[in-house]
Short mmCIF file of C-alpha atoms and ligand atoms in Angstrom, two decimals:
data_model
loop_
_atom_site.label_atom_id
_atom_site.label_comp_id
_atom_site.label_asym_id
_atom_site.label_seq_id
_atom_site.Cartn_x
_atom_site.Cartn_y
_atom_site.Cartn_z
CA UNK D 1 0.00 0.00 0.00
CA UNK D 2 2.73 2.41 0.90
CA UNK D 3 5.10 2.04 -2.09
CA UNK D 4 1.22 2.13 -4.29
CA UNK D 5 1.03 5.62 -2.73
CA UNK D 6 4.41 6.44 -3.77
CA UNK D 7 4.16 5.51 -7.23
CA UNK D 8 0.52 7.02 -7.30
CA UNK D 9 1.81 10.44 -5.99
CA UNK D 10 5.04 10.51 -8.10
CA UNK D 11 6.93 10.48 -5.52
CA UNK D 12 10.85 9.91 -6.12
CA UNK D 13 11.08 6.29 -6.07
CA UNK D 14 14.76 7.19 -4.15
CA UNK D 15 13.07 7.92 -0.79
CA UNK D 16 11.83 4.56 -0.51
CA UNK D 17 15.29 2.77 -1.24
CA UNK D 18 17.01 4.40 1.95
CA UNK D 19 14.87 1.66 3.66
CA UNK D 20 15.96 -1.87 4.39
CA UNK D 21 14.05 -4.71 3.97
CA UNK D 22 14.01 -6.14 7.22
CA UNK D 23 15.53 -9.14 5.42
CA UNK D 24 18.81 -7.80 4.83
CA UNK D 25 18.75 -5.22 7.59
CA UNK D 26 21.43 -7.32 9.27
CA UNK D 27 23.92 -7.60 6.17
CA UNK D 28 23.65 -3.26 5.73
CA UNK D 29 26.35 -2.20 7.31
CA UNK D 30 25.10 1.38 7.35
CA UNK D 31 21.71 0.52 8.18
CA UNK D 32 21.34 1.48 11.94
CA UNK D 33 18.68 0.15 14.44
CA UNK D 34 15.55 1.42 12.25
CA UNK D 35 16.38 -0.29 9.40
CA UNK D 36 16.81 3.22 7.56
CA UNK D 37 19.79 4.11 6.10
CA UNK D 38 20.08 7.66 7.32
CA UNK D 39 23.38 8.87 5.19
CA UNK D 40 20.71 8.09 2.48
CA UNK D 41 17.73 10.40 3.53
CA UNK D 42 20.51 12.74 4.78
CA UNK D 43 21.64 13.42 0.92
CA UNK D 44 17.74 13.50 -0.09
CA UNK D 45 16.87 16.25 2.27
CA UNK D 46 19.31 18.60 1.25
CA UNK D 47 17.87 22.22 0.38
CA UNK D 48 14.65 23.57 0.98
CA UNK D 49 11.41 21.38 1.47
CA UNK D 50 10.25 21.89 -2.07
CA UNK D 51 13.25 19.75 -3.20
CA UNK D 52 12.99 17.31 0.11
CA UNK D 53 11.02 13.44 -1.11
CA UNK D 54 6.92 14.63 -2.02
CA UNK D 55 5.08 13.81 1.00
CA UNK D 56 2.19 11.26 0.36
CA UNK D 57 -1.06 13.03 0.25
CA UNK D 58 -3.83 11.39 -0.68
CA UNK D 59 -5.96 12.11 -3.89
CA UNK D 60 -7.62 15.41 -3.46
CA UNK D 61 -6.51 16.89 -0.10
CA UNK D 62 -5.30 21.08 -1.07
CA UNK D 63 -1.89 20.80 0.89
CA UNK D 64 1.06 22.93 1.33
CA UNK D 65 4.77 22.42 1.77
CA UNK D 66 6.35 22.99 5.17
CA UNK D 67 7.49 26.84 4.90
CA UNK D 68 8.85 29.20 7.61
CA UNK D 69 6.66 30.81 9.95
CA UNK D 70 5.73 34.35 8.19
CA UNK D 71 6.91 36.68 10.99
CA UNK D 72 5.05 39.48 13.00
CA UNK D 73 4.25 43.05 11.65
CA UNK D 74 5.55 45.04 13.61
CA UNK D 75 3.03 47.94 14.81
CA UNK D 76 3.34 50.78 11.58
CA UNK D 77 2.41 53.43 13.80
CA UNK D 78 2.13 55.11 17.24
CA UNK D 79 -1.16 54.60 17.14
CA UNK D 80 -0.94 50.53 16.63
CA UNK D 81 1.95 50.80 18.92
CA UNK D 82 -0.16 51.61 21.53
CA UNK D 83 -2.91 49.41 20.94
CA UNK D 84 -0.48 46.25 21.24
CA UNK D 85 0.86 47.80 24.64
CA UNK D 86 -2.72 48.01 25.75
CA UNK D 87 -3.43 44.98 24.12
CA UNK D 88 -0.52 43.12 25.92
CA UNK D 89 -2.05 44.47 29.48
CA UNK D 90 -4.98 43.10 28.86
CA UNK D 91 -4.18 39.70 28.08
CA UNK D 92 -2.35 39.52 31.22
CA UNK D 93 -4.84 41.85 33.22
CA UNK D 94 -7.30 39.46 35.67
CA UNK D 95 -9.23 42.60 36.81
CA UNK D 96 -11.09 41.96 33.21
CA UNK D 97 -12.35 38.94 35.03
CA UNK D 98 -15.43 38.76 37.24
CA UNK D 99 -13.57 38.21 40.27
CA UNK D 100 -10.20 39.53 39.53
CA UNK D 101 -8.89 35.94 39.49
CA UNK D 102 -8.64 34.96 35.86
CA UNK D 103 -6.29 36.79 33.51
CA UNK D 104 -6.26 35.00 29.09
CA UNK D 105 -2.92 34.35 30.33
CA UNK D 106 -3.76 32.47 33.23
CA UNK D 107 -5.31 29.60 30.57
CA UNK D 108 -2.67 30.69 27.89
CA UNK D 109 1.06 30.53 29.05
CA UNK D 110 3.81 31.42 26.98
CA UNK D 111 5.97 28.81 28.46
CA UNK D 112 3.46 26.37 27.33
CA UNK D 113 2.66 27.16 23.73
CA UNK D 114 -0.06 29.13 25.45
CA UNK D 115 -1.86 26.51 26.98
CA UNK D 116 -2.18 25.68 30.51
CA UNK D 117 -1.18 22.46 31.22
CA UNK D 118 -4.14 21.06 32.19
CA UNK D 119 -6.41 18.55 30.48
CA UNK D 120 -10.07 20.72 30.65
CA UNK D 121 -9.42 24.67 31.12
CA UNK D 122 -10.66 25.52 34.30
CA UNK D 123 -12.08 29.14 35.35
CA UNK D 124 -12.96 31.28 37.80
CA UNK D 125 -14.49 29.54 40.86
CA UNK D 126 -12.41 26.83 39.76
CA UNK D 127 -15.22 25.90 37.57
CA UNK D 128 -13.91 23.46 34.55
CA UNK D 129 -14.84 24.00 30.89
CA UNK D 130 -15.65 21.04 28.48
CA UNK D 131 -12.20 21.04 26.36
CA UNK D 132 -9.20 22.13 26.91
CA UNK D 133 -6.89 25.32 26.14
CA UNK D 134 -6.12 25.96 22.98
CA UNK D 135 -2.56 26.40 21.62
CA UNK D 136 -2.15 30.32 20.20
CA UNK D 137 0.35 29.80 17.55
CA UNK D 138 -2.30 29.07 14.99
CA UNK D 139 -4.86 31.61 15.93
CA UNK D 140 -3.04 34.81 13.78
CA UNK D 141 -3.54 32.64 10.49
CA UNK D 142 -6.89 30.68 10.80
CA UNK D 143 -10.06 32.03 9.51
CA UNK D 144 -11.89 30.37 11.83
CA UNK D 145 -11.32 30.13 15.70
CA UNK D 146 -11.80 27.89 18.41
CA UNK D 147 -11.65 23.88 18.61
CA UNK D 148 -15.41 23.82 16.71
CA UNK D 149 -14.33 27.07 14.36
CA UNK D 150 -17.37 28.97 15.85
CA UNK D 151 -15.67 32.08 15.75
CA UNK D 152 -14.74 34.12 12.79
CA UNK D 153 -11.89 36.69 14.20
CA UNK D 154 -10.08 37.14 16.66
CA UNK D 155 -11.82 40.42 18.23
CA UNK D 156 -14.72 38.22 17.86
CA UNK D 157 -13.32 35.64 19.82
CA UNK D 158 -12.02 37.60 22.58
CA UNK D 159 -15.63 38.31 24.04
CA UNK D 160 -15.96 34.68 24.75
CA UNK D 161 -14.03 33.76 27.04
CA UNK D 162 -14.72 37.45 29.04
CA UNK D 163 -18.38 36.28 29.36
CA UNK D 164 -17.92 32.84 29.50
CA UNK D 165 -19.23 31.85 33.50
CA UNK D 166 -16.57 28.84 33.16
CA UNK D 167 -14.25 31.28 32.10
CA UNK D 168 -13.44 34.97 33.31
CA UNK D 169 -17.33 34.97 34.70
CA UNK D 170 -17.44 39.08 33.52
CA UNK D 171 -19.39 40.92 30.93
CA UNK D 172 -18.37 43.15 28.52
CA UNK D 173 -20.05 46.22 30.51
CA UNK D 174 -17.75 45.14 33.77
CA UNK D 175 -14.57 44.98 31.82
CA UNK D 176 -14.85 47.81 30.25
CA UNK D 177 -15.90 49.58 33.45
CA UNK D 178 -12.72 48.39 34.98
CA UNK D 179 -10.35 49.54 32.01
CA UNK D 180 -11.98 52.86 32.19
CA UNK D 181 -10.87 52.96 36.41
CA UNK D 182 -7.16 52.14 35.27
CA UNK D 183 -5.32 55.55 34.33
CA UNK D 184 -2.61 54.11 32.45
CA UNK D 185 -5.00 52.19 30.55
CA UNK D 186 -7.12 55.10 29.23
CA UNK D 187 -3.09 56.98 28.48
CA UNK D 188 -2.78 54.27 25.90
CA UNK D 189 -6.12 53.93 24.94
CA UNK D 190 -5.56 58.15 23.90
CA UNK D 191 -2.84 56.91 22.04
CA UNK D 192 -4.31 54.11 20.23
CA UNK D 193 -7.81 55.00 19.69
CA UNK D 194 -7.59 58.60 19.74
CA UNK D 195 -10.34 59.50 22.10
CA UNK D 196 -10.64 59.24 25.90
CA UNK D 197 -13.41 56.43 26.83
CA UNK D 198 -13.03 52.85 24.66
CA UNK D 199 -15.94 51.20 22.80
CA UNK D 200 -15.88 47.62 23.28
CA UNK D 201 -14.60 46.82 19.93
CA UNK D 202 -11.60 49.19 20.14
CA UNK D 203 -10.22 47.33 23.90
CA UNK D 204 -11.38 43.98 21.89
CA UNK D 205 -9.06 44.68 18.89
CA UNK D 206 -6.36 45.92 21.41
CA UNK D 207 -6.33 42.14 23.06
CA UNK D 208 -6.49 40.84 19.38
CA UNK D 209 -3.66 42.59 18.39
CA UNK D 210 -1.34 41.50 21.07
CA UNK D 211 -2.97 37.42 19.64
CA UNK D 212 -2.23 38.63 16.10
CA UNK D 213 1.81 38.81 17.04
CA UNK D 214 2.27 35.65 18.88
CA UNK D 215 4.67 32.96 17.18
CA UNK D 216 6.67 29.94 17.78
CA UNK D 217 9.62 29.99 19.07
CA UNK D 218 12.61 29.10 16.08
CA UNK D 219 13.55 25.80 16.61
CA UNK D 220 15.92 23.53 14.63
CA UNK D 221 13.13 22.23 12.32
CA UNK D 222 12.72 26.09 11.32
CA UNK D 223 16.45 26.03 10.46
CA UNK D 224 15.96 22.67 8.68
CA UNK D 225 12.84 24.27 6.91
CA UNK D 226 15.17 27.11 5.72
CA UNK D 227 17.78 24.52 4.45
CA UNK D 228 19.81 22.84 6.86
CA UNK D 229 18.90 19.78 7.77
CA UNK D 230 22.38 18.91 9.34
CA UNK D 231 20.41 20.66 11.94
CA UNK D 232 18.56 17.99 12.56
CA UNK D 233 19.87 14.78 14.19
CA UNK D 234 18.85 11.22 12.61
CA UNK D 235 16.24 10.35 14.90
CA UNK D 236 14.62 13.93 13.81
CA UNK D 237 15.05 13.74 10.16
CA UNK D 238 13.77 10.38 10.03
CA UNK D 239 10.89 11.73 12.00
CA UNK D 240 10.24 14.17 9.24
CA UNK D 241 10.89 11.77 6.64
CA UNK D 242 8.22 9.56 8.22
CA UNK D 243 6.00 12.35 8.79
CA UNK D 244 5.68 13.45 5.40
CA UNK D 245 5.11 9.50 4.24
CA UNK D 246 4.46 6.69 5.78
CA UNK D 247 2.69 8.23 8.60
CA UNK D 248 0.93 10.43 6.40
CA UNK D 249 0.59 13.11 9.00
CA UNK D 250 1.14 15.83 5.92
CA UNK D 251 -2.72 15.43 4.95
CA UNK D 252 -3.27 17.70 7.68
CA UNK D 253 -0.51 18.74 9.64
CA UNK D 254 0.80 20.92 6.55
CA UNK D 255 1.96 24.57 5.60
CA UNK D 256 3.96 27.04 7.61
CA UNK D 257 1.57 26.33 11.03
CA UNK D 258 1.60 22.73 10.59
CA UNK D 259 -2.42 22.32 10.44
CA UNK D 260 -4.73 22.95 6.98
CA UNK D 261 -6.86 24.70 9.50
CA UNK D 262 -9.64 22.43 8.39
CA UNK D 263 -12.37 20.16 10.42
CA UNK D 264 -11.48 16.35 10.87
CA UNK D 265 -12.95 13.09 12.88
CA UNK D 266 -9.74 11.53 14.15
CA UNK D 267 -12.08 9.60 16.06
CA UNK D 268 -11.89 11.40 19.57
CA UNK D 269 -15.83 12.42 20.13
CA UNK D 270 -16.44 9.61 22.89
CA UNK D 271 -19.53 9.26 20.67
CA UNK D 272 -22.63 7.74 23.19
CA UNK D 273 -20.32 8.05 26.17
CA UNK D 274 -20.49 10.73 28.98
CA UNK D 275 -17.33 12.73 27.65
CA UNK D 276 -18.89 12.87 24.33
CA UNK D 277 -17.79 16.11 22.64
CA UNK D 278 -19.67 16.62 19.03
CA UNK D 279 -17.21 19.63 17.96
CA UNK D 280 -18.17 21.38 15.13
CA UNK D 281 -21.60 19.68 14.95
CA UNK D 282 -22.27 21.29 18.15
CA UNK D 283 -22.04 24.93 16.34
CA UNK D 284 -23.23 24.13 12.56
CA UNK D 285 -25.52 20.71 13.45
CA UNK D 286 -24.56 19.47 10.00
CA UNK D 287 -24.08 16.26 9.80
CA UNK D 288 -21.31 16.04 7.81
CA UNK D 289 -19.56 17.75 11.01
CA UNK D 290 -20.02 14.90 13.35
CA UNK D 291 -16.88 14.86 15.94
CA UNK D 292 -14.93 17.30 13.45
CA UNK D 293 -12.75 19.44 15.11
CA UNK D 294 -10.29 21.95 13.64
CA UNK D 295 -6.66 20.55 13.30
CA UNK D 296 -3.70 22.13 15.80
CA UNK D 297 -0.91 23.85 14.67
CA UNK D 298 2.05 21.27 15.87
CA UNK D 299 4.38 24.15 16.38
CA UNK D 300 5.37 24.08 19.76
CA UNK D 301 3.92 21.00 20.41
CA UNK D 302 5.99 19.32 22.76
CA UNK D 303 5.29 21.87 25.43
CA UNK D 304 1.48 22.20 24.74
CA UNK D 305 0.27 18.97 26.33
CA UNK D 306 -2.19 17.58 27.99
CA UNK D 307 -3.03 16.84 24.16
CA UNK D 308 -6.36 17.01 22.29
CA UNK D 309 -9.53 19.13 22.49
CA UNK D 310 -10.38 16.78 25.64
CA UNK D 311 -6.16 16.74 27.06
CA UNK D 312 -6.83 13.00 27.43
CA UNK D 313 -3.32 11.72 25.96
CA UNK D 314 -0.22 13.14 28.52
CA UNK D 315 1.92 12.05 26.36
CA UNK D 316 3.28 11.97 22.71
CA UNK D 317 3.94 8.49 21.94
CA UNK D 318 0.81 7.59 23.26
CA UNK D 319 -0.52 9.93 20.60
CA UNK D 320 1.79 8.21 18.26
CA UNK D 321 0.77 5.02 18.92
CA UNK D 322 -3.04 5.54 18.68
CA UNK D 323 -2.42 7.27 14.96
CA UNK D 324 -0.27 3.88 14.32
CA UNK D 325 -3.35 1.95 15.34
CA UNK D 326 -5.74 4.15 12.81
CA UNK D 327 -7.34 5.86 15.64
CA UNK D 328 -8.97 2.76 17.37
CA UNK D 329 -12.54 2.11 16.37
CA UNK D 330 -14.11 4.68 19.20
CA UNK D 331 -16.57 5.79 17.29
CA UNK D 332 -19.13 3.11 17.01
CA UNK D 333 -20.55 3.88 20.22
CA UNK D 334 -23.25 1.36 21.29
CA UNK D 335 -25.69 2.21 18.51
CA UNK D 336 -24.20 1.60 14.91
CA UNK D 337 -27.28 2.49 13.43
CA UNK D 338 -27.82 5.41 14.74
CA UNK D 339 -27.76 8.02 11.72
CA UNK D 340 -25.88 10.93 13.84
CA UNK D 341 -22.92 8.72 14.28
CA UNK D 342 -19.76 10.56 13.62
CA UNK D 343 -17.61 8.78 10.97
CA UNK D 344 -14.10 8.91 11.18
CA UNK D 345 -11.33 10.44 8.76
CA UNK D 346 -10.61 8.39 5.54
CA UNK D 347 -7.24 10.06 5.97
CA UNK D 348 -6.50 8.20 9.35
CA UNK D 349 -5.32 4.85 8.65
CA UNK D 350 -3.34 1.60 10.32
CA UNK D 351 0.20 2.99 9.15
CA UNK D 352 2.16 0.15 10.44
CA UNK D 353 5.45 1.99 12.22
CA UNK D 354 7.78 0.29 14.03
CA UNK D 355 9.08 0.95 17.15
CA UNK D 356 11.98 2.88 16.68
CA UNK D 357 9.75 4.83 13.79
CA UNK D 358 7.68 5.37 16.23
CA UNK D 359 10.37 6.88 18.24
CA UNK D 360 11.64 8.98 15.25
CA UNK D 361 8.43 10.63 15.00
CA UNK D 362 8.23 11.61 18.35
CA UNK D 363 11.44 13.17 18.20
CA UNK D 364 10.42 15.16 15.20
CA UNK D 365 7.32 16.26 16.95
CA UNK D 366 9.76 17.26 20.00
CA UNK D 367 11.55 19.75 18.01
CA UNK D 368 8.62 21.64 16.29
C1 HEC F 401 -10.47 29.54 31.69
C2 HEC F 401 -9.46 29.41 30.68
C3 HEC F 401 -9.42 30.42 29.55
C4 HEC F 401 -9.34 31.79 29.64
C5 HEC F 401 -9.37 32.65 30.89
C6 HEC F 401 -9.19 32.26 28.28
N1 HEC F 401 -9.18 31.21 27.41
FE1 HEC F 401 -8.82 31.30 25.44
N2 HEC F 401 -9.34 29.38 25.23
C7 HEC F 401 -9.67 28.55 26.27
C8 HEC F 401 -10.29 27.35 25.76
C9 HEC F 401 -10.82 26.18 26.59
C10 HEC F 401 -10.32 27.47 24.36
C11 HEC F 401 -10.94 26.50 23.37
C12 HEC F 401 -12.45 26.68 23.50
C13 HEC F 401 -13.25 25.91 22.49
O1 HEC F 401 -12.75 25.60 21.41
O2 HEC F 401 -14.43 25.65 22.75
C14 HEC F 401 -9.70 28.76 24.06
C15 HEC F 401 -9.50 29.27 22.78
C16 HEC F 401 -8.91 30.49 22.52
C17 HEC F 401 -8.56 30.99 21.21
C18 HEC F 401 -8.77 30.27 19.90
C19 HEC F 401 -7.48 29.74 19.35
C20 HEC F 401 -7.66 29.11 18.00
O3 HEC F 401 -6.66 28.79 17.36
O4 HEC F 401 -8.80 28.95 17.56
C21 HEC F 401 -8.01 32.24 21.36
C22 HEC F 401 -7.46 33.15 20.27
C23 HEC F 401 -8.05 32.53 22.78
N3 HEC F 401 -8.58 31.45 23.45
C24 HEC F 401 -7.67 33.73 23.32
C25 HEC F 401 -8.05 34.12 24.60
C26 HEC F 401 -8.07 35.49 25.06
C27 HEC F 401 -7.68 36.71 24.24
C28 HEC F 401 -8.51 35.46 26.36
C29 HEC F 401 -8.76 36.62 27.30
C30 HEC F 401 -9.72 37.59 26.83
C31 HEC F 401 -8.73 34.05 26.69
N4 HEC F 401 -8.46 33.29 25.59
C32 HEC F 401 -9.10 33.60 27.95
C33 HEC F 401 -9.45 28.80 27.61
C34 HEC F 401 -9.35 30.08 28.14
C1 HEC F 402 -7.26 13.59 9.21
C2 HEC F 402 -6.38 14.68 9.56
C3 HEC F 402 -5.20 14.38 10.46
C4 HEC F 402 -4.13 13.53 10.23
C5 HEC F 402 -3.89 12.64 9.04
C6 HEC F 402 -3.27 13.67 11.38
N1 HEC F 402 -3.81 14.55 12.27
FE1 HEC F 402 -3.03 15.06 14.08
N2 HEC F 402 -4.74 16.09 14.52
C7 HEC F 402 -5.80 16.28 13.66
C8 HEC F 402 -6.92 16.86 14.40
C9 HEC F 402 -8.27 17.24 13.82
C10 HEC F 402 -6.49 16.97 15.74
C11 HEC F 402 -7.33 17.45 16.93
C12 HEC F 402 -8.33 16.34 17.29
C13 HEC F 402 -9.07 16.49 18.58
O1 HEC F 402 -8.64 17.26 19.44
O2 HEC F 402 -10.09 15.80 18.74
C14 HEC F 402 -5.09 16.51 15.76
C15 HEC F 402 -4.27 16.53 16.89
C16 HEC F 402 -2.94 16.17 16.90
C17 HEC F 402 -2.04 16.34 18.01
C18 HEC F 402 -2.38 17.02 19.33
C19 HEC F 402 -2.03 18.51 19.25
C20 HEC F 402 -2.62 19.30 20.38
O3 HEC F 402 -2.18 20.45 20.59
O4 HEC F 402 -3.53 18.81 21.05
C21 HEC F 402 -0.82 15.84 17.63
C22 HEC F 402 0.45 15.79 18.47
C23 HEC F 402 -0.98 15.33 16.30
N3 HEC F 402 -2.27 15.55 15.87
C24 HEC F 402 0.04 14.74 15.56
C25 HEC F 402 -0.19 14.05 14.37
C26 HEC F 402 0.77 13.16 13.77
C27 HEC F 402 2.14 12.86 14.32
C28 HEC F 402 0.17 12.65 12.65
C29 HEC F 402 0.72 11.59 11.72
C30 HEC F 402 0.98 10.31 12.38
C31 HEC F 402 -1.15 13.24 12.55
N4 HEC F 402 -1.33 14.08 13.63
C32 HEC F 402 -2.06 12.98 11.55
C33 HEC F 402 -5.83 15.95 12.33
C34 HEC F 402 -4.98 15.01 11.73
#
C-alpha cells in the first residue's frame, strides 16, 4: 500500500530505497537500528522542502509544503503601537475577570505554547470548561477560531471567554468599566484609539492585536525548513521523513503552522459516552460535522500537552501510537445504526510503524 502511494503520488522512487528490507537489515552495514539508512535520507533532504522526497497526500486533499513561519508586523504606527501595549495588558490583566482571578494568560502561558497544562481549562471559581486550552500559535492565520471554528476573528473571539461563566465569569459592561478605572490604561487607549473612553470593539481589537503577534519559538526544524537539515539529528530527520510519508501526518498537519486549519474526525468524540464532545456539529448541526474538530498547529507541540480538544493523551507516543493503530474504532458507540454517528477520517489509517519509527516521529514532533 505504501510504495502504491508512492508511485501514485510521483513520488521519487529514491526515498523509498534508503529503507531496508528487514531481510537484509542485518547484512547493511550502514543501516542502523531502524532499518533506515540515514546517510541516504541525509543526501535526499538537502535544500529547501520543495526539493525534500513529495510527501504522500492522498488524492484530493489542497496541501502545502512545510514553509517558515511568516513573521510578525511590527506595529506601523504610534497609534498601533499603543494598541499592542494596551493589548498586551490586557491579556495579562485578571481585573477583566469577574472576580479579579482569571487573567487569558492564566489559561494561555507562553511557556506552554499558550496553553495551561491542564487537560479541561478551568475558570474562575475553579469551575472546569468542556475542552481544553487551545494552543495560540495558529490563531493569527486561521479564519476560523476555536476547537469547533465557531468564531470568525479574533476580536470576535475575545468576548468569549470574558463572558464565559466557566471562564473569566465578567461581561463586557464590567470589563470595560474596569479599564476605564485604570489611568494608564485610558493613556494608551488616547494613544491608540484617539479618544478618551473605549468602545468595546476598540479594547477587543487591542487584546487581538497583542494574539495577532504571537509565534513559535525558532527551533531547529525552522532552520531545517530554511535549508539545513544537518540541523537535525537522525532520529529527527527520520521523523520528518516519516512524517511526510508513511505516517501520512502531511494530509493535515501541513503549511507554515503545521495544520490545513480544516475540520477532521480523528475519532476522539467519545460518541454515546459521557465525555462525548460533538465539535463542530455542536455549532453548525450538520451532519457532515459529526466529531470534526479543527486541526492544531504542531508548532510548539511538545510543550502544549495535555493533548487534544479533551487533554486525554499526557503524552506523545501515546498519541503516536493511537495514529499507528488508525485511531482505534471509538466511534461506534453502542448504537451503529444510529444516523448521527460521527464517521471517522478516511485520511486516518493503520500505518504500520515500528518501534523505533515510532520513536523517530516523536522526536520530530519534540523539536517543532
Ligand atoms: C479559563 C481558561 C481560559 C481563559 C481565561 C481564556 N481562554 Fe482562550 N481558550 C480557552 C479554551 C478552553 C479554548 C478553546 C475553547 C473551544 O474551542 O471551545 C480557548 C481558545 C482560545 C482561542 C482560539 C485559538 C484558535 O486557534 O482557535 C483564542 C485566540 C483565545 N482562546 C484567546 C483568549 C483570550 C484573548 C482570552 C482573554 C480575553 C482568553 N483566551 C481567555 C481557555 C481560556
Ligand atoms: C485527518 C487529519 C489528520 C491527520 C492525518 C493527522 N492529524 Fe493530528 N490532529 C488532527 C486533528 C483534527 C487533531 C485534533 C483532534 C481532537 O482534538 O479531537 C489533531 C491533533 C494532533 C495532536 C495534538 C495537538 C494538540 O495540541 O492537542 C498531535 C500531536 C498530532 N495531531 C500529531 C499528528 C501526527 C504525528 C500525525 C501523523 C501520524 C497526525 N497528527 C495525523 C488531524 C490530523
Amino acid at each position: 500500500m505504501a510504495l502504491g502511494a508512492v508511485a501514485r503520488d510521483g513520488a521519487p522512487a529514491e526515498a523509498v530505497q534508503c529503507q531496508q528490507a528487514s531481510a537484509d537489515t542485518a547484512a547493511t552495514a550502514d543501516a542502523d537500528a531502524s532499518g533506515w539508512r540515514i546517510d541516504c535520507l541525509r543526501q535526499q533532504y538537502q535544500g529547501k522542502p520543495g526539493q525534500w522526497p513529495r510527501p504522500w497526500i492522498d488524492d484530493g486533499v489542497p496541501w502545502q509544503e512545510l514553509a517558515p513561519v511568516p513573521p510578525a508586523q511590527p506595529p506601523a504606527t504610534a497609534a498601533e503601537q499603543a494598541r499592542l501595549i494596551l493589548g498586551t495588558a490586557l491579556f495579562h490583566d485578571p481585573g477583566l475577570s469577574g472576580k479579579g482571578a482569571v487573567s487569558c494568560a492564566t489559561c494561555h502561558q507562553a511557556v506552554r505554547s499558550f496553553t495551561d497544562g491542564l487537560p479541561l481549562a478551568v475558570g474562575e471559581d475553579r469551575l472546569m470548561g468542556k475542552r481544553r486550552s487551545q494552543p495560540l500559535f495558529a490563531a493569527p492565520f486561521a479564519p476560523l477560531l476555536f476547537w469547533d471554528g465557531r468564531a470568525a476573528s479574533l476580536e470576535e473571539q475575545a468576548r468569549g471567554p470574558i463572558e464565559n461563566p466557566l471562564e473569566m465569569n465578567s461581561s463586557l459592561e464590567k470589563a470595560r468599566a474596569y479599564i476605564a478605572s485604570v489611568p494608564q490604561y485610558q493613556q494608551w487607549a488616547e494613544a491608540a484609539f484617539g479618544s478618551d473612553g473605549m468602545a468595546d470593539d476598540e479594547w477587543l481589537s487591542a487584546i487581538a492585536s497583542f494574539v495577532r503577534v504571537l509565534r513559535p519559538a525558532s527551533t531547529a526544524a525552522d532552520a531545517a525548513i530554511a535549508g539545513d537539515t544537518q540541523a537535525l539529528d537522525d532520529a529527527q530527520l527520520l521523523g520528518l521523513h516519516l512524517f511526510r510519508t508513511k505516517a501520512r501526518c502531511m494530509n493535515c498537519h501541513h503549511g507554515a503552522l503545521l495544520t490545513d486549519n480544516r475540520f477532521h474526525n480523528i475519532g476522539l468524540s467519545f460518541f454515546g459516552r459521557r465525555n462525548q464532545d460533538l465539535g463542530r456539529f455542536e455549532h453548525t448541526r450538520d451532519p457532515a460535522d459529526l466529531g470534526t474538530f479543527r486541526t492544531p498547529s504542531l508548532r510548539g507541540v511538545a510543550q502544549a500537552g495535555p493533548w487534544m480538544h479533551n487533554g486525554i493523551f499526557p503524552n506523545l507516543s501515546g498519541i503516536v501510537r493511537m495514529y499507528n493503530a488508525g485511531m482505534g474504532n471509538m466511534e461506534r458507540g453502542n448504537t451503529t445504526d444510529d444516523p448521527l454517528t460521527p464517521v471517522k477520517s478516511p485520511h486516518i489509517q493503520e500505518l504500520n510503524l515500528t518501534d523505533e519509527e515510532i520513536k523517530a516521529l516523536v522526536a520530530w514532533l519534540e523539536v517543532l
